[in-house]
Every structure is written in structure tokens, then in C-alpha cells.
């Protein structure tokens, strides 16, 4: 992973995550999240409790991918099939498989919906729009439903520390604001596609509420 964040690289990793027959490579899905974490780390320590959680989830998935059953973790589709067929997922309450690939990826999948909503707001925002408002509206519409009160409060505090819209656009390293908006327009359909493929797969297998 390079030191400086680039929106272009996020776009490329999510593009690479899609196979020809519309499966999702876990390796590139994780790479996309690593890029996003590097962006969040550049925003300051107030976000470290969030990046720690994402890094921990990335690590769980990487361990599966490099482990002895790694060949079953190449795509999200193969992971779901393998873990369900081998009863490796706690379906109703946490038990003998508290950190399955399926439940771990579900947490990132829900966060991807937040990202999609936030980036769409950013793409269509006016110059005087507040990133904290865009972020928290997107959060309330997605992830917040899955978080307890304490986390929602901590996240609300972190949002207040977000830099302004101009800083966001600069940190994306994608040129001037017109170019960033264009790149966001190119990135969003890809992020949405990856999100929707995963959502449909999880819905079909009744995995959307894994504990
Ligand atoms: C393209 C560049 C612009 C945008 C860049 C955004 C970069 C964002 C990077 C990461 C986003 C946050 C991902 C959060 C994943 C949260 C997963 C989760 O829900 N975890 C909870 C449940 O896990 P389990 O306990 O069941 O294992 C966990 O309890 C949560 C812990 C921490 C709080 C997570 C809050 C998420 C807030 C999302 C907004 C982040 C704002 C970042 C601002 C750039």
C-alpha cells in the first residue's frame, strides 16, 4: 500500500475486485478497504477507534485467505459456499464460529453502503456543504442501524472533527474539484455494483443479520 491516498487507486481496486462472471475477489475488496483506512488515518487520531476495527476485520479475512483453506476464500461467493456447507458460520447467535469470514465481511459490506451514500453526497454537494453533515446523514441511513448507542455517540463526536469539503477533495489526490467529481462519478457505479452483488448473495443465503 502506498503512503499517499489516491481515489484513483480505490477505483482500481474495486474494479479489480469484480471477476468476469461478476463474483467479488476478496483480495481486492480488502485492498480497497486498506486504501480507505489510509485515508482515514490521515485525518487524525480521533478516527483511530474506527480504523482499528476495520484493520482487525481486514486481518481476519487475510488470515483466512492465506490459511490452509485459502482457496475457498478467493471470492465472496466461494467463501459463502464453503463456510455454509461446512457449518462454519454462527447463524443466530455467536457460538463456536464468532469470527467467520461471512460475518466479518458483512460488517465491511454494511460500511460499504455508508461509503456509497457518503460519496454520492460529496459528489453532488455544493461548495458550502458540510462534510460532517454528509457523513452523519449517510451513517444514519446505513451503519447506525447496526450500532449500539455508545458507538453511535462516539461516531457522532468523530464526525465533528472531520475536515471541510475542500480538504477532502485535496486529499483524494485526483486533480481539481471538477476532476474529483468526475472520478467520483466513475467510482460510484463500481462501488454500488460490488455492494449490490454482495447484498444479493447475502440476502439469498439469509446472511444479512449474522450476529
Ligand atoms: C474516497 C475517499 C473518501 C472517503 C473515505 C472514507 C474512508 C473511510 C474508511 C473507513 C470507513 C469506516 C468503516 C467502518 C467499519 C465499521 C464496521 C462495524 O460496523 N463495526 C462494528 C461492528 O463490529 P462487531 O463488533 O460486530 O465486530 C464495531 O462495533 C464498530 C466499531 C467502530 C465504529 C465504526 C463506525 C463507522 C463509522 C463510519 C464513518 C467513518 C467516517 C470516516 C470519515 C472519513
PDB file of C-alpha atoms and ligand atoms in Angstrom:
ATOM      1  CA  UNK A   1       0.000   0.000   0.000  1.00  0.00           C
ATOM      2  CA  UNK A   2       1.398   3.419  -0.963  1.00  0.00           C
ATOM      3  CA  UNK A   3       1.721   6.205   1.641  1.00  0.00           C
ATOM      4  CA  UNK A   4      -0.428   8.803  -0.068  1.00  0.00           C
ATOM      5  CA  UNK A   5      -4.111   8.175  -0.540  1.00  0.00           C
ATOM      6  CA  UNK A   6      -5.448   8.250  -4.080  1.00  0.00           C
ATOM      7  CA  UNK A   7      -9.091   7.978  -5.095  1.00  0.00           C
ATOM      8  CA  UNK A   8      -7.899   6.553  -8.418  1.00  0.00           C
ATOM      9  CA  UNK A   9      -6.369   3.564  -6.590  1.00  0.00           C
ATOM     10  CA  UNK A  10      -9.612   2.976  -4.690  1.00  0.00           C
ATOM     11  CA  UNK A  11     -11.403   2.940  -8.030  1.00  0.00           C
ATOM     12  CA  UNK A  12      -8.856   0.495  -9.459  1.00  0.00           C
ATOM     13  CA  UNK A  13      -9.048  -1.924  -6.527  1.00  0.00           C
ATOM     14  CA  UNK A  14     -12.836  -2.072  -6.627  1.00  0.00           C
ATOM     15  CA  UNK A  15     -12.683  -2.502 -10.414  1.00  0.00           C
ATOM     16  CA  UNK A  16     -10.188  -5.353  -9.984  1.00  0.00           C
ATOM     17  CA  UNK A  17     -12.426  -6.989  -7.392  1.00  0.00           C
ATOM     18  CA  UNK A  18     -15.037  -7.937  -9.997  1.00  0.00           C
ATOM     19  CA  UNK A  19     -14.494 -11.184 -11.890  1.00  0.00           C
ATOM     20  CA  UNK A  20     -15.768 -11.712 -15.440  1.00  0.00           C
ATOM     21  CA  UNK A  21     -18.814 -13.545 -14.134  1.00  0.00           C
ATOM     22  CA  UNK A  22     -19.489 -10.888 -11.508  1.00  0.00           C
ATOM     23  CA  UNK A  23     -18.056 -12.560  -8.463  1.00  0.00           C
ATOM     24  CA  UNK A  24     -16.048 -10.462  -5.990  1.00  0.00           C
ATOM     25  CA  UNK A  25     -12.380 -11.180  -5.257  1.00  0.00           C
ATOM     26  CA  UNK A  26     -11.772 -10.870  -1.507  1.00  0.00           C
ATOM     27  CA  UNK A  27      -8.130  -9.916  -2.088  1.00  0.00           C
ATOM     28  CA  UNK A  28      -9.073  -6.730  -3.973  1.00  0.00           C
ATOM     29  CA  UNK A  29     -12.082  -5.988  -1.775  1.00  0.00           C
ATOM     30  CA  UNK A  30      -9.670  -5.927   1.175  1.00  0.00           C
ATOM     31  CA  UNK A  31      -7.176  -3.838  -0.828  1.00  0.00           C
ATOM     32  CA  UNK A  32      -9.929  -1.244  -1.386  1.00  0.00           C
ATOM     33  CA  UNK A  33     -10.576  -1.078   2.355  1.00  0.00           C
ATOM     34  CA  UNK A  34      -6.864  -0.714   3.073  1.00  0.00           C
ATOM     35  CA  UNK A  35      -6.755   2.350   0.828  1.00  0.00           C
ATOM     36  CA  UNK A  36      -9.761   3.819   2.632  1.00  0.00           C
ATOM     37  CA  UNK A  37      -8.154   3.173   6.014  1.00  0.00           C
ATOM     38  CA  UNK A  38      -5.043   5.040   4.871  1.00  0.00           C
ATOM     39  CA  UNK A  39      -7.308   7.984   4.046  1.00  0.00           C
ATOM     40  CA  UNK A  40      -8.971   7.821   7.455  1.00  0.00           C
ATOM     41  CA  UNK A  41      -5.610   7.597   9.241  1.00  0.00           C
ATOM     42  CA  UNK A  42      -4.544  10.835   7.572  1.00  0.00           C
ATOM     43  CA  UNK A  43      -7.489  12.575   9.271  1.00  0.00           C
ATOM     44  CA  UNK A  44      -6.114  12.207  12.796  1.00  0.00           C
ATOM     45  CA  UNK A  45      -6.250  10.113  15.967  1.00  0.00           C
ATOM     46  CA  UNK A  46      -9.903  10.776  16.666  1.00  0.00           C
ATOM     47  CA  UNK A  47     -10.697   8.197  13.943  1.00  0.00           C
ATOM     48  CA  UNK A  48      -8.310   5.548  15.226  1.00  0.00           C
ATOM     49  CA  UNK A  49     -11.025   3.541  17.038  1.00  0.00           C
ATOM     50  CA  UNK A  50     -12.762   3.206  13.665  1.00  0.00           C
ATOM     51  CA  UNK A  51      -9.640   2.302  11.671  1.00  0.00           C
ATOM     52  CA  UNK A  52      -8.611  -0.242  14.340  1.00  0.00           C
ATOM     53  CA  UNK A  53     -11.923  -2.034  13.881  1.00  0.00           C
ATOM     54  CA  UNK A  54     -11.584  -2.063  10.085  1.00  0.00           C
ATOM     55  CA  UNK A  55      -7.952  -3.248  10.269  1.00  0.00           C
ATOM     56  CA  UNK A  56      -8.971  -6.026  12.636  1.00  0.00           C
ATOM     57  CA  UNK A  57     -11.654  -7.200  10.200  1.00  0.00           C
ATOM     58  CA  UNK A  58      -9.260  -6.977   7.248  1.00  0.00           C
ATOM     59  CA  UNK A  59      -6.778  -9.091   9.238  1.00  0.00           C
ATOM     60  CA  UNK A  60      -9.356 -11.798   9.939  1.00  0.00           C
ATOM     61  CA  UNK A  61     -10.133 -12.063   6.233  1.00  0.00           C
ATOM     62  CA  UNK A  62      -6.442 -12.025   5.262  1.00  0.00           C
ATOM     63  CA  UNK A  63      -5.780 -14.841   7.704  1.00  0.00           C
ATOM     64  CA  UNK A  64      -8.470 -16.942   6.027  1.00  0.00           C
ATOM     65  CA  UNK A  65      -7.106 -16.069   2.606  1.00  0.00           C
ATOM     66  CA  UNK A  66      -3.545 -17.085   3.474  1.00  0.00           C
ATOM     67  CA  UNK A  67      -4.570 -20.057   5.618  1.00  0.00           C
ATOM     68  CA  UNK A  68      -4.785 -23.738   4.705  1.00  0.00           C
ATOM     69  CA  UNK A  69      -8.314 -23.288   3.314  1.00  0.00           C
ATOM     70  CA  UNK A  70      -7.360 -20.114   1.448  1.00  0.00           C
ATOM     71  CA  UNK A  71      -8.520 -21.473  -1.910  1.00  0.00           C
ATOM     72  CA  UNK A  72     -12.105 -21.295  -0.595  1.00  0.00           C
ATOM     73  CA  UNK A  73     -11.679 -17.621   0.229  1.00  0.00           C
ATOM     74  CA  UNK A  74     -10.776 -16.371  -3.237  1.00  0.00           C
ATOM     75  CA  UNK A  75     -14.174 -14.793  -3.861  1.00  0.00           C
ATOM     76  CA  UNK A  76     -17.012 -13.784  -1.558  1.00  0.00           C
ATOM     77  CA  UNK A  77     -19.157 -16.338  -3.399  1.00  0.00           C
ATOM     78  CA  UNK A  78     -16.728 -19.217  -2.760  1.00  0.00           C
ATOM     79  CA  UNK A  79     -16.340 -18.164   0.892  1.00  0.00           C
ATOM     80  CA  UNK A  80     -20.111 -18.163   1.485  1.00  0.00           C
ATOM     81  CA  UNK A  81     -20.496 -21.572  -0.167  1.00  0.00           C
ATOM     82  CA  UNK A  82     -17.585 -23.092   1.752  1.00  0.00           C
ATOM     83  CA  UNK A  83     -18.479 -21.693   5.173  1.00  0.00           C
ATOM     84  CA  UNK A  84     -22.175 -22.600   4.862  1.00  0.00           C
ATOM     85  CA  UNK A  85     -21.540 -26.106   3.533  1.00  0.00           C
ATOM     86  CA  UNK A  86     -19.105 -26.754   6.378  1.00  0.00           C
ATOM     87  CA  UNK A  87     -21.255 -25.127   9.085  1.00  0.00           C
ATOM     88  CA  UNK A  88     -18.578 -22.552   9.847  1.00  0.00           C
ATOM     89  CA  UNK A  89     -20.990 -19.659  10.418  1.00  0.00           C
ATOM     90  CA  UNK A  90     -22.872 -18.764  13.603  1.00  0.00           C
ATOM     91  CA  UNK A  91     -26.271 -18.021  12.109  1.00  0.00           C
ATOM     92  CA  UNK A  92     -28.390 -16.882  15.045  1.00  0.00           C
ATOM     93  CA  UNK A  93     -26.124 -16.230  17.993  1.00  0.00           C
ATOM     94  CA  UNK A  94     -22.375 -16.085  18.463  1.00  0.00           C
ATOM     95  CA  UNK A  95     -21.043 -19.531  19.372  1.00  0.00           C
ATOM     96  CA  UNK A  96     -18.264 -21.682  18.039  1.00  0.00           C
ATOM     97  CA  UNK A  97     -17.573 -19.509  14.974  1.00  0.00           C
ATOM     98  CA  UNK A  98     -17.683 -15.936  16.305  1.00  0.00           C
ATOM     99  CA  UNK A  99     -15.369 -14.585  13.615  1.00  0.00           C
ATOM    100  CA  UNK A 100     -16.408 -16.358  10.459  1.00  0.00           C
ATOM    101  CA  UNK A 101     -15.474 -14.844   7.119  1.00  0.00           C
ATOM    102  CA  UNK A 102     -19.171 -14.303   6.355  1.00  0.00           C
ATOM    103  CA  UNK A 103     -19.927 -12.236   9.499  1.00  0.00           C
ATOM    104  CA  UNK A 104     -16.667 -10.323   9.253  1.00  0.00           C
ATOM    105  CA  UNK A 105     -17.227  -9.372   5.643  1.00  0.00           C
ATOM    106  CA  UNK A 106     -20.838  -8.429   6.440  1.00  0.00           C
ATOM    107  CA  UNK A 107     -19.560  -5.653   8.741  1.00  0.00           C
ATOM    108  CA  UNK A 108     -17.434  -4.230   5.918  1.00  0.00           C
ATOM    109  CA  UNK A 109     -20.287  -4.701   3.476  1.00  0.00           C
ATOM    110  CA  UNK A 110     -22.582  -2.551   5.635  1.00  0.00           C
ATOM    111  CA  UNK A 111     -19.845   0.071   5.806  1.00  0.00           C
ATOM    112  CA  UNK A 112     -19.567  -0.003   2.012  1.00  0.00           C
ATOM    113  CA  UNK A 113     -23.186   1.170   1.861  1.00  0.00           C
ATOM    114  CA  UNK A 114     -22.211   4.086   4.121  1.00  0.00           C
ATOM    115  CA  UNK A 115     -19.336   4.885   1.761  1.00  0.00           C
ATOM    116  CA  UNK A 116     -21.605   4.759  -1.277  1.00  0.00           C
ATOM    117  CA  UNK A 117     -24.123   7.147   0.320  1.00  0.00           C
ATOM    118  CA  UNK A 118     -21.423   9.489   1.586  1.00  0.00           C
ATOM    119  CA  UNK A 119     -19.528   9.689  -1.711  1.00  0.00           C
ATOM    120  CA  UNK A 120     -22.742  10.349  -3.617  1.00  0.00           C
ATOM    121  CA  UNK A 121     -23.476  13.242  -1.256  1.00  0.00           C
ATOM    122  CA  UNK A 122     -19.931  14.521  -1.676  1.00  0.00           C
ATOM    123  CA  UNK A 123     -20.144  14.240  -5.475  1.00  0.00           C
ATOM    124  CA  UNK A 124     -23.337  16.281  -5.669  1.00  0.00           C
ATOM    125  CA  UNK A 125     -22.517  18.689  -2.820  1.00  0.00           C
ATOM    126  CA  UNK A 126     -22.396  22.465  -3.025  1.00  0.00           C
ATOM    127  CA  UNK A 127     -19.233  24.370  -2.076  1.00  0.00           C
ATOM    128  CA  UNK A 128     -20.619  25.317   1.332  1.00  0.00           C
ATOM    129  CA  UNK A 129     -21.822  21.795   2.228  1.00  0.00           C
ATOM    130  CA  UNK A 130     -20.503  20.365   5.490  1.00  0.00           C
ATOM    131  CA  UNK A 131     -18.698  17.019   5.375  1.00  0.00           C
ATOM    132  CA  UNK A 132     -19.822  16.273   8.945  1.00  0.00           C
ATOM    133  CA  UNK A 133     -23.474  16.570   7.897  1.00  0.00           C
ATOM    134  CA  UNK A 134     -22.987  14.486   4.743  1.00  0.00           C
ATOM    135  CA  UNK A 135     -21.115  11.855   6.736  1.00  0.00           C
ATOM    136  CA  UNK A 136     -23.620  11.632   9.526  1.00  0.00           C
ATOM    137  CA  UNK A 137     -26.656  11.612   7.181  1.00  0.00           C
ATOM    138  CA  UNK A 138     -25.078   8.719   5.278  1.00  0.00           C
ATOM    139  CA  UNK A 139     -24.247   6.991   8.586  1.00  0.00           C
ATOM    140  CA  UNK A 140     -27.783   7.368   9.967  1.00  0.00           C
ATOM    141  CA  UNK A 141     -29.173   5.916   6.755  1.00  0.00           C
ATOM    142  CA  UNK A 142     -26.933   2.850   6.868  1.00  0.00           C
ATOM    143  CA  UNK A 143     -24.495   1.688   9.550  1.00  0.00           C
ATOM    144  CA  UNK A 144     -26.150   3.411  12.505  1.00  0.00           C
ATOM    145  CA  UNK A 145     -28.986   0.868  12.451  1.00  0.00           C
ATOM    146  CA  UNK A 146     -26.445  -1.823  13.315  1.00  0.00           C
ATOM    147  CA  UNK A 147     -24.576   0.047  16.062  1.00  0.00           C
ATOM    148  CA  UNK A 148     -25.438   0.384  19.754  1.00  0.00           C
ATOM    149  CA  UNK A 149     -25.970   3.789  21.387  1.00  0.00           C
ATOM    150  CA  UNK A 150     -22.397   4.135  22.685  1.00  0.00           C
ATOM    151  CA  UNK A 151     -20.805   3.589  19.275  1.00  0.00           C
ATOM    152  CA  UNK A 152     -23.294   5.972  17.633  1.00  0.00           C
ATOM    153  CA  UNK A 153     -22.348   8.666  20.148  1.00  0.00           C
ATOM    154  CA  UNK A 154     -18.584   8.123  19.662  1.00  0.00           C
ATOM    155  CA  UNK A 155     -19.025   8.201  15.898  1.00  0.00           C
ATOM    156  CA  UNK A 156     -21.021  11.436  16.200  1.00  0.00           C
ATOM    157  CA  UNK A 157     -18.130  13.040  18.109  1.00  0.00           C
ATOM    158  CA  UNK A 158     -15.622  11.863  15.482  1.00  0.00           C
ATOM    159  CA  UNK A 159     -17.718  13.358  12.684  1.00  0.00           C
ATOM    160  CA  UNK A 160     -17.359  16.799  14.299  1.00  0.00           C
ATOM    161  CA  UNK A 161     -13.586  16.526  13.761  1.00  0.00           C
ATOM    162  CA  UNK A 162     -13.877  15.952  10.016  1.00  0.00           C
ATOM    163  CA  UNK A 163     -12.065  18.450   7.812  1.00  0.00           C
ATOM    164  CA  UNK A 164     -14.010  20.590   5.382  1.00  0.00           C
ATOM    165  CA  UNK A 165     -15.064  19.723   1.856  1.00  0.00           C
ATOM    166  CA  UNK A 166     -12.025  21.396   0.236  1.00  0.00           C
ATOM    167  CA  UNK A 167      -9.591  19.340   2.312  1.00  0.00           C
ATOM    168  CA  UNK A 168     -11.476  16.160   1.414  1.00  0.00           C
ATOM    169  CA  UNK A 169     -11.202  16.976  -2.278  1.00  0.00           C
ATOM    170  CA  UNK A 170      -7.468  17.749  -1.957  1.00  0.00           C
ATOM    171  CA  UNK A 171      -6.657  14.569  -0.033  1.00  0.00           C
ATOM    172  CA  UNK A 172      -8.251  12.484  -2.754  1.00  0.00           C
ATOM    173  CA  UNK A 173      -5.270  13.370  -4.984  1.00  0.00           C
ATOM    174  CA  UNK A 174      -7.310  13.359  -8.144  1.00  0.00           C
ATOM    175  CA  UNK A 175      -6.788  16.861  -9.504  1.00  0.00           C
ATOM    176  CA  UNK A 176      -9.076  19.863  -9.198  1.00  0.00           C
ATOM    177  CA  UNK A 177     -12.633  19.665  -7.883  1.00  0.00           C
ATOM    178  CA  UNK A 178     -14.122  19.085 -11.350  1.00  0.00           C
ATOM    179  CA  UNK A 179     -11.785  16.125 -11.860  1.00  0.00           C
ATOM    180  CA  UNK A 180     -12.551  14.718  -8.403  1.00  0.00           C
ATOM    181  CA  UNK A 181     -16.285  14.954  -9.082  1.00  0.00           C
ATOM    182  CA  UNK A 182     -15.764  13.166 -12.423  1.00  0.00           C
ATOM    183  CA  UNK A 183     -13.718  10.413 -10.754  1.00  0.00           C
ATOM    184  CA  UNK A 184     -16.335  10.024  -8.045  1.00  0.00           C
ATOM    185  CA  UNK A 185     -18.897   9.643 -10.842  1.00  0.00           C
ATOM    186  CA  UNK A 186     -16.765   6.866 -12.299  1.00  0.00           C
ATOM    187  CA  UNK A 187     -16.098   5.168  -8.942  1.00  0.00           C
ATOM    188  CA  UNK A 188     -19.621   5.130  -7.554  1.00  0.00           C
ATOM    189  CA  UNK A 189     -21.210   2.729 -10.074  1.00  0.00           C
ATOM    190  CA  UNK A 190     -18.397   0.246  -9.354  1.00  0.00           C
ATOM    191  CA  UNK A 191     -18.765   0.529  -5.586  1.00  0.00           C
ATOM    192  CA  UNK A 192     -22.538   0.182  -5.995  1.00  0.00           C
ATOM    193  CA  UNK A 193     -22.124  -2.889  -8.180  1.00  0.00           C
ATOM    194  CA  UNK A 194     -19.810  -4.606  -5.692  1.00  0.00           C
ATOM    195  CA  UNK A 195     -22.224  -3.660  -2.902  1.00  0.00           C
ATOM    196  CA  UNK A 196     -25.288  -4.961  -4.772  1.00  0.00           C
ATOM    197  CA  UNK A 197     -23.701  -8.266  -5.791  1.00  0.00           C
ATOM    198  CA  UNK A 198     -22.742  -8.900  -2.146  1.00  0.00           C
ATOM    199  CA  UNK A 199     -26.131  -7.751  -0.864  1.00  0.00           C
ATOM    200  CA  UNK A 200     -27.971 -10.121  -3.253  1.00  0.00           C
ATOM    201  CA  UNK A 201     -25.696 -13.035  -2.330  1.00  0.00           C
ATOM    202  CA  UNK A 202     -26.144 -12.456   1.410  1.00  0.00           C
ATOM    203  CA  UNK A 203     -29.919 -11.970   1.033  1.00  0.00           C
ATOM    204  CA  UNK A 204     -30.260 -15.198  -0.994  1.00  0.00           C
ATOM    205  CA  UNK A 205     -28.453 -17.098   1.780  1.00  0.00           C
ATOM    206  CA  UNK A 206     -30.188 -15.337   4.690  1.00  0.00           C
ATOM    207  CA  UNK A 207     -26.918 -13.901   5.939  1.00  0.00           C
ATOM    208  CA  UNK A 208     -27.824 -10.234   6.305  1.00  0.00           C
ATOM    209  CA  UNK A 209     -28.372 -10.367  10.079  1.00  0.00           C
ATOM    210  CA  UNK A 210     -25.423 -12.501  11.187  1.00  0.00           C
ATOM    211  CA  UNK A 211     -24.655 -11.894  14.882  1.00  0.00           C
TER     212      UNK A 211
HETATM  213  C1  LIG B   1     -12.891   8.060  -1.208  1.00  0.00           C
HETATM  214  C2  LIG B   1     -12.411   8.810  -0.056  1.00  0.00           C
HETATM  215  C3  LIG B   1     -13.380   9.492   0.809  1.00  0.00           C
HETATM  216  C4  LIG B   1     -13.972   8.726   1.860  1.00  0.00           C
HETATM  217  C5  LIG B   1     -13.000   7.953   2.653  1.00  0.00           C
HETATM  218  C6  LIG B   1     -13.621   7.339   3.804  1.00  0.00           C
HETATM  219  C7  LIG B   1     -12.705   6.407   4.475  1.00  0.00           C
HETATM  220  C8  LIG B   1     -13.461   5.583   5.398  1.00  0.00           C
HETATM  221  C9  LIG B   1     -12.766   4.412   5.884  1.00  0.00           C
HETATM  222  C10 LIG B   1     -13.405   3.565   6.668  1.00  0.00           C
HETATM  223  C11 LIG B   1     -14.843   3.771   6.966  1.00  0.00           C
HETATM  224  C12 LIG B   1     -15.323   3.195   8.201  1.00  0.00           C
HETATM  225  C13 LIG B   1     -15.677   1.775   8.151  1.00  0.00           C
HETATM  226  C14 LIG B   1     -16.302   1.353   9.415  1.00  0.00           C
HETATM  227  C15 LIG B   1     -16.488  -0.117   9.514  1.00  0.00           C
HETATM  228  C16 LIG B   1     -17.314  -0.441  10.688  1.00  0.00           C
HETATM  229  C17 LIG B   1     -17.591  -1.878  10.834  1.00  0.00           C
HETATM  230  C18 LIG B   1     -18.533  -2.056  12.002  1.00  0.00           C
HETATM  231  O1  LIG B   1     -19.691  -1.763  11.868  1.00  0.00           O
HETATM  232  N1  LIG B   1     -18.015  -2.477  13.144  1.00  0.00           N
HETATM  233  C19 LIG B   1     -18.800  -2.555  14.352  1.00  0.00           C
HETATM  234  C20 LIG B   1     -19.416  -3.910  14.496  1.00  0.00           C
HETATM  235  O2  LIG B   1     -18.413  -4.882  14.535  1.00  0.00           O
HETATM  236  P1  LIG B   1     -18.545  -6.116  15.529  1.00  0.00           P
HETATM  237  O3  LIG B   1     -18.468  -5.540  16.924  1.00  0.00           O
HETATM  238  O4  LIG B   1     -19.876  -6.737  15.264  1.00  0.00           O
HETATM  239  O5  LIG B   1     -17.395  -6.994  15.214  1.00  0.00           O
HETATM  240  C21 LIG B   1     -17.944  -2.150  15.523  1.00  0.00           C
HETATM  241  O6  LIG B   1     -18.618  -2.332  16.727  1.00  0.00           O
HETATM  242  C22 LIG B   1     -17.608  -0.721  15.302  1.00  0.00           C
HETATM  243  C23 LIG B   1     -16.619  -0.127  15.783  1.00  0.00           C
HETATM  244  C24 LIG B   1     -16.192   1.272  15.425  1.00  0.00           C
HETATM  245  C25 LIG B   1     -17.164   2.237  14.876  1.00  0.00           C
HETATM  246  C26 LIG B   1     -17.369   2.213  13.406  1.00  0.00           C
HETATM  247  C27 LIG B   1     -18.050   3.454  12.949  1.00  0.00           C
HETATM  248  C28 LIG B   1     -18.192   3.591  11.494  1.00  0.00           C
HETATM  249  C29 LIG B   1     -18.460   4.988  11.069  1.00  0.00           C
HETATM  250  C30 LIG B   1     -18.396   5.186   9.589  1.00  0.00           C
HETATM  251  C31 LIG B   1     -17.945   6.518   9.224  1.00  0.00           C
HETATM  252  C32 LIG B   1     -16.478   6.709   9.199  1.00  0.00           C
HETATM  253  C33 LIG B   1     -16.098   8.120   8.918  1.00  0.00           C
HETATM  254  C34 LIG B   1     -14.763   8.280   8.370  1.00  0.00           C
HETATM  255  C35 LIG B   1     -14.547   9.591   7.809  1.00  0.00           C
HETATM  256  C36 LIG B   1     -13.767   9.700   6.620  1.00  0.00           C
END
